[in-house]
């Protein structure tokens, strides 16, 4: 996720965008990555024999949407750790941001 966010934020169109354009771009990218990651994780556990599901469609749609909220919060937090290489993070800042997600 950090790699993809960094690619977007280093593009000229992103740098030339206004504040609102950057906000919308971040929301769309992070939301789509979150839902895709959550859906793929949900999809990969479908055949694990230890899990039973009454409705796989419900699991894929609603389960992925709610699970995606974790990634929607976590992806930007993980990115913030690397964002400014000149500013070192303490172990406390790193741990608190990682555990907050």
Coordinates of C-alpha atoms in Angstrom, one line a residue:
X1 CA 0.0 0.0 0.0
X2 CA 2.8 2.4 0.8
X3 CA 4.3 1.9 -2.7
X4 CA 1.0 2.6 -4.5
X5 CA 0.3 5.7 -2.3
X6 CA 3.8 7.0 -2.9
X7 CA 3.5 6.5 -6.7
X8 CA 0.3 8.6 -6.7
X9 CA 1.7 11.3 -4.5
X10 CA 4.8 11.8 -6.7
X11 CA 2.9 12.2 -9.9
X12 CA 2.8 15.7 -11.5
X13 CA -0.9 15.8 -11.7
X14 CA -1.2 15.1 -8.0
X15 CA 1.4 17.8 -7.1
X16 CA -0.5 20.3 -9.3
X17 CA -3.9 19.4 -7.8
X18 CA -5.5 21.7 -5.2
X19 CA -6.2 20.6 -1.7
X20 CA -9.6 19.2 -2.5
X21 CA -8.2 17.3 -5.5
X22 CA -5.6 15.7 -3.4
X23 CA -8.1 14.8 -0.8
X24 CA -10.5 13.2 -3.3
X25 CA -7.6 11.3 -4.9
X26 CA -6.4 9.9 -1.6
X27 CA -9.9 8.9 -0.6
X28 CA -10.6 7.1 -3.9
X29 CA -7.2 5.3 -4.0
X30 CA -7.2 4.3 -0.3
X31 CA -10.8 3.2 -0.3
X32 CA -10.4 1.1 -3.5
X33 CA -7.2 -0.5 -2.2
X34 CA -9.0 -1.2 1.2
X35 CA -12.0 -2.9 -0.4
X36 CA -9.9 -4.9 -2.8
X37 CA -7.6 -6.1 -0.1
X38 CA -10.5 -7.0 2.2
X39 CA -12.4 -8.8 -0.6
X40 CA -9.3 -10.8 -1.6
X41 CA -8.6 -11.8 1.9
X42 CA -12.2 -12.8 2.4
X43 CA -12.2 -14.7 -0.9
X44 CA -9.1 -16.7 -0.1
X45 CA -10.6 -18.1 3.2
X46 CA -13.7 -19.4 1.5
X47 CA -12.4 -22.9 1.3
X48 CA -10.8 -23.2 4.7
X49 CA -12.6 -26.0 6.4
X50 CA -12.6 -24.3 9.8
X51 CA -14.9 -21.5 8.7
X52 CA -18.6 -22.0 7.8
X53 CA -20.7 -19.3 6.2
X54 CA -24.5 -19.3 5.8
X55 CA -24.2 -16.9 2.8
X56 CA -21.0 -16.4 0.9
X57 CA -22.5 -13.5 -1.0
X58 CA -23.2 -11.7 2.3
X59 CA -19.7 -12.6 3.5
X60 CA -18.2 -11.2 0.3
X61 CA -20.2 -7.9 0.2
X62 CA -20.9 -6.9 3.8
X63 CA -18.0 -8.7 5.4
X64 CA -15.5 -7.2 2.9
X65 CA -16.9 -3.7 3.3
X66 CA -16.6 -3.8 7.1
X67 CA -13.2 -5.5 7.0
X68 CA -12.1 -2.9 4.6
X69 CA -12.5 -0.1 7.2
X70 CA -9.5 -1.6 9.0
X71 CA -7.4 -1.1 5.9
X72 CA -8.9 2.3 5.3
X73 CA -7.5 3.4 8.6
X74 CA -4.3 1.4 8.6
X75 CA -2.9 2.2 5.1
X76 CA -2.5 5.9 5.8
X77 CA -1.0 5.2 9.2
X78 CA 1.6 2.9 7.8
X79 CA 2.4 5.4 5.1
X80 CA 2.9 8.2 7.6
X81 CA 5.7 6.2 9.3
X82 CA 7.8 6.5 6.0
X83 CA 6.5 9.8 4.7
X84 CA 9.3 12.1 5.9
X85 CA 12.6 10.4 5.8
X86 CA 14.4 13.3 7.5
X87 CA 12.1 13.1 10.5
X88 CA 12.9 10.0 12.6
X89 CA 10.1 8.3 14.5
X90 CA 10.5 7.1 18.0
X91 CA 9.5 3.5 18.8
X92 CA 6.6 4.9 20.8
X93 CA 5.2 6.8 17.8
X94 CA 5.6 3.8 15.5
X95 CA 4.0 1.4 18.0
X96 CA 1.1 3.7 18.8
X97 CA 0.3 4.3 15.1
X98 CA 0.6 0.6 14.2
X99 CA -1.6 -0.4 17.1
X100 CA -4.2 2.3 16.4
X101 CA -5.3 0.6 13.2

